[in-house]
Amino acid sequence: MSSSSAAARVLPSTDAFQLSSEDFSFFQSAINEVAGIHLADSKIELVQSRLRSHVISLGYESFKDYRNHLKSVPSGHADWQDFINLLTTNKTDFFREAAHFQFLKEKVIPKWLAESSSSTFKVWCAASSSGEEPYTISMVLDSCLPKDKSYLVRATDIDTDILRKAQSGVYPRSKLAEIPTEYQRSFDLGTAEIKDWMRVKPHLKSKVTFSRYNLTGTNAPPDGDFDLVFCRNVLIYFTPATIESVMKKLYQATKPGGLLLIGHSESLQNIKTDWKAVKPSVYSKEEKK
């Protein structure tokens, strides 16, 4: 959609809190620069709806005033982090794309137990969102590793608000419906006034550490020498050039022979990368020769 057609979708300019095409172009470029997220022109209404209440709460009289403020502060400023938090998408569930967790339990762990001398299986969950994915990994690994082996899950995300939610390990009880019966004992269920909530059990929660990390930033990836990396359903928000950069970071952080899992709807086809395809949505790092 052209900028002229974007402007045509904006409601009358007498309302200061309708997003102009100029405002949208700035926010579109800004979120790409600070978070690597590509927003199509069709997302103008989404951006307007996500930012409006925040801009009003800060006391600005228009989106233009808000963007001028962002221009005036460094990218590391807390107001930029709030901007990122508002425009990132956090759609996830426990056991989402369940075939990956079956693959982890039936293929990855048996192979690791047979071939690795390490006592700890290390996983990086590189876009952890509200925590359902890393806690699912913790449940599966706890269920299938022998007592003389351990594991750790490093969970990172760019959104600091969602990381705080994930760290709490508290979820609506209704989310039990997403979880196979065999894993439902992984939660302490609330009673009385908190009966509609549940919390991940301490022994599972203790294996997961959360921290902020920008996959598209300049910082080096977490130091972990990971056996397995989950980076699922985030590549769809990136341009091919950004995906190539992210793939380099993930590859760097993974030990030889380690694996990468991406979303079922994602692919590295036509992406320049050292990752080798194993099967759809599964890639490996070449073993040392």
XYZ file of C-alpha atoms in Angstrom:
289
model
C 0.000 0.000 0.000
C 1.359 3.420 -0.935
C 1.663 6.283 1.541
C -1.234 8.023 -0.214
C -3.500 5.007 0.261
C -2.310 4.715 3.881
C -3.347 8.309 4.412
C -6.738 7.564 2.892
C -7.417 5.043 5.662
C -6.773 7.627 8.391
C -9.816 9.199 9.975
C -10.282 13.023 9.800
C -7.242 14.984 10.886
C -9.342 16.987 13.378
C -8.803 14.055 15.723
C -5.169 14.331 16.856
C -5.094 10.667 17.775
C -5.568 9.335 14.306
C -2.314 8.133 12.828
C -1.153 10.150 9.831
C 0.853 8.535 7.054
C 3.883 10.514 8.254
C 3.448 9.218 11.812
C 3.047 5.670 10.569
C 6.109 5.859 8.340
C 8.186 6.962 11.324
C 6.908 4.189 13.612
C 7.268 1.657 10.786
C 10.922 2.593 10.259
C 11.629 2.895 13.976
C 10.408 -0.568 14.960
C 12.402 -2.043 12.086
C 15.539 -0.254 13.220
C 15.325 -1.070 16.932
C 13.726 -4.531 16.789
C 14.103 -5.773 13.211
C 10.324 -6.055 12.837
C 8.932 -5.399 9.372
C 5.469 -3.815 9.504
C 3.526 -3.903 6.253
C 1.642 -0.782 5.219
C -1.587 -2.629 6.000
C -0.704 -2.536 9.729
C -1.477 1.178 10.145
C -4.660 0.537 12.132
C -2.920 -2.005 14.361
C -0.150 0.492 15.186
C -2.698 3.208 15.891
C -4.719 0.996 18.247
C -1.663 -0.243 20.152
C -0.075 3.166 20.641
C -3.043 5.474 21.193
C -3.765 4.818 24.902
C -0.057 4.907 25.718
C 0.484 8.231 23.949
C -2.533 9.768 25.682
C -1.406 8.455 29.086
C 1.951 10.197 28.616
C 0.170 13.502 28.110
C 1.023 14.077 24.466
C -1.554 15.862 22.344
C -0.812 13.956 19.151
C 1.155 11.085 17.657
C 3.420 13.718 16.146
C 4.367 14.968 19.624
C 5.124 11.400 20.670
C 7.339 10.658 17.684
C 9.181 13.936 18.208
C 9.829 12.839 21.780
C 11.204 9.477 20.638
C 13.495 11.277 18.222
C 14.866 13.334 21.106
C 15.924 10.431 23.351
C 18.544 7.698 22.754
C 17.436 4.250 21.612
C 18.359 2.789 24.993
C 15.867 5.046 26.777
C 12.999 3.384 28.671
C 10.464 5.087 26.403
C 11.899 3.219 23.426
C 11.519 -0.070 25.312
C 7.869 0.792 25.999
C 7.436 1.449 22.273
C 8.935 -1.957 21.443
C 6.756 -3.695 24.032
C 3.612 -2.186 22.525
C 4.390 -3.221 18.961
C 5.669 -6.760 19.498
C 3.254 -9.663 19.040
C 3.052 -12.310 21.763
C 0.878 -15.129 20.472
C 1.838 -18.444 22.003
C 0.444 -21.497 23.789
C 1.669 -24.456 25.802
C 2.645 -27.309 23.461
C 2.152 -25.126 20.397
C 3.160 -27.111 17.290
C 3.274 -30.238 19.434
C 5.203 -32.316 16.884
C 8.371 -30.467 17.875
C 8.044 -31.608 21.481
C 7.399 -35.174 20.385
C 10.536 -34.914 18.241
C 12.475 -33.610 21.252
C 11.333 -36.490 23.435
C 11.569 -39.339 20.927
C 14.539 -38.360 18.751
C 16.671 -35.553 20.154
C 17.075 -36.712 23.746
C 17.730 -40.412 22.970
C 20.433 -39.368 20.487
C 21.960 -36.950 22.997
C 21.994 -39.593 25.738
C 23.691 -42.071 23.409
C 26.327 -39.719 22.032
C 27.043 -36.899 24.489
C 29.333 -37.037 27.504
C 27.741 -33.912 28.970
C 25.564 -34.106 32.068
C 23.442 -31.080 31.119
C 21.224 -30.608 28.069
C 21.136 -26.918 27.147
C 18.313 -25.176 25.298
C 17.938 -21.606 24.110
C 14.376 -20.420 23.601
C 15.164 -17.331 21.537
C 11.712 -15.721 21.364
C 10.148 -16.866 24.613
C 7.187 -14.472 24.741
C 4.991 -15.060 27.820
C 6.818 -18.254 28.792
C 4.590 -21.063 27.580
C 7.249 -22.397 25.200
C 10.206 -22.568 27.644
C 8.025 -24.060 30.369
C 6.752 -26.669 27.904
C 10.375 -27.535 27.122
C 11.051 -27.843 30.851
C 8.093 -30.199 31.317
C 9.201 -32.453 28.465
C 12.852 -32.600 29.517
C 11.926 -33.264 33.141
C 9.811 -36.198 32.000
C 12.353 -37.894 29.751
C 15.837 -37.293 31.174
C 17.302 -39.844 33.602
C 18.056 -38.727 37.155
C 21.806 -38.501 36.519
C 21.252 -35.898 33.795
C 20.103 -32.319 34.069
C 18.958 -29.534 31.780
C 18.674 -25.779 31.570
C 16.521 -23.549 29.406
C 17.701 -20.042 28.553
C 14.649 -17.984 27.550
C 15.029 -14.566 25.928
C 12.739 -11.964 24.423
C 12.914 -8.301 23.450
C 9.681 -7.393 25.294
C 10.407 -6.591 28.953
C 6.732 -6.541 29.987
C 6.130 -10.022 28.657
C 9.349 -11.284 30.282
C 8.067 -10.177 33.696
C 4.867 -12.104 33.083
C 6.835 -15.169 32.000
C 9.091 -15.057 35.055
C 6.087 -15.250 37.366
C 5.099 -18.639 35.956
C 1.438 -17.815 36.649
C -1.239 -18.516 34.033
C -5.029 -18.661 33.773
C -6.274 -22.095 34.775
C -8.138 -22.262 31.472
C -4.786 -22.863 29.748
C -4.752 -26.402 31.167
C -6.824 -27.275 28.115
C -3.700 -26.751 25.966
C -1.665 -29.253 27.964
C -1.660 -33.051 27.508
C -3.040 -34.895 30.534
C 0.330 -36.426 31.381
C 1.824 -32.968 31.951
C -1.030 -31.274 33.794
C 0.539 -32.149 37.151
C 3.281 -29.656 36.290
C 1.218 -26.884 37.906
C 0.076 -25.911 41.366
C -3.605 -25.036 41.033
C -5.011 -22.051 42.871
C -7.861 -22.317 45.366
C -10.456 -19.952 46.836
C -9.977 -16.425 45.472
C -7.177 -17.554 43.120
C -8.940 -20.683 41.882
C -8.847 -19.415 38.291
C -5.034 -19.366 38.237
C -2.185 -21.870 38.230
C 1.580 -21.672 38.737
C 4.401 -23.708 37.199
C 5.843 -25.996 39.874
C 9.128 -24.763 41.401
C 11.297 -27.657 40.214
C 10.321 -26.922 36.592
C 10.453 -23.158 36.944
C 13.948 -23.256 38.474
C 15.374 -24.764 35.280
C 14.292 -21.774 33.171
C 16.070 -18.410 33.245
C 14.622 -15.350 31.523
C 16.478 -12.315 30.203
C 16.085 -9.586 27.605
C 17.852 -10.112 24.310
C 17.326 -8.438 20.945
C 17.872 -10.981 18.186
C 18.373 -8.196 15.657
C 20.656 -6.037 17.797
C 24.432 -5.825 17.775
C 25.079 -7.708 21.024
C 26.611 -11.173 20.881
C 24.222 -14.084 21.475
C 23.960 -15.683 24.918
C 26.994 -17.736 25.849
C 25.667 -21.244 26.188
C 26.989 -23.725 23.625
C 23.399 -24.918 23.230
C 22.313 -28.400 22.185
C 18.994 -27.114 20.878
C 17.614 -23.718 19.858
C 13.939 -22.853 19.525
C 13.289 -19.788 17.352
C 9.715 -20.356 16.286
C 7.124 -18.086 14.733
C 9.257 -14.962 14.908
C 11.034 -15.075 11.537
C 7.749 -14.168 9.839
C 8.202 -10.621 11.170
C 11.690 -10.182 9.660
C 13.032 -9.344 6.221
C 15.297 -11.937 4.511
C 18.381 -9.858 5.345
C 17.390 -9.748 9.014
C 16.730 -13.496 9.044
C 20.234 -14.136 7.690
C 21.712 -12.029 10.487
C 19.636 -13.811 13.129
C 20.618 -17.218 11.756
C 24.294 -16.345 12.172
C 23.730 -15.547 15.838
C 21.811 -18.739 16.487
C 24.455 -20.785 14.684
C 27.213 -19.146 16.713
C 25.471 -20.031 19.982
C 24.872 -23.691 19.103
C 27.361 -26.506 19.598
C 28.370 -28.664 16.613
C 25.683 -31.242 15.982
C 23.101 -29.077 17.717
C 19.658 -28.414 16.297
C 17.462 -25.441 15.433
C 13.662 -25.553 15.409
C 11.674 -22.861 13.590
C 7.913 -22.500 13.147
C 6.048 -24.998 10.976
C 4.994 -22.178 8.656
C 8.545 -20.825 8.394
C 11.415 -21.836 6.123
C 15.052 -20.976 5.501
C 14.647 -21.612 1.791
C 16.433 -18.867 -0.173
C 18.151 -17.699 3.026
C 21.944 -17.749 2.995
C 22.875 -19.758 6.077
C 25.174 -22.496 7.365
C 22.247 -24.382 8.916
C 21.543 -27.704 7.176
C 17.954 -28.867 6.699
C 17.088 -32.102 8.527
C 13.338 -32.057 7.902
C 10.744 -29.287 7.564
C 11.305 -26.704 10.347
C 14.330 -28.633 11.737
C 17.959 -27.688 10.993
C 21.347 -28.849 12.253
C 24.783 -27.366 12.800
C 27.496 -29.373 11.099
C 29.548 -31.650 13.324
C 33.243 -30.894 13.712
C 35.378 -32.965 11.359
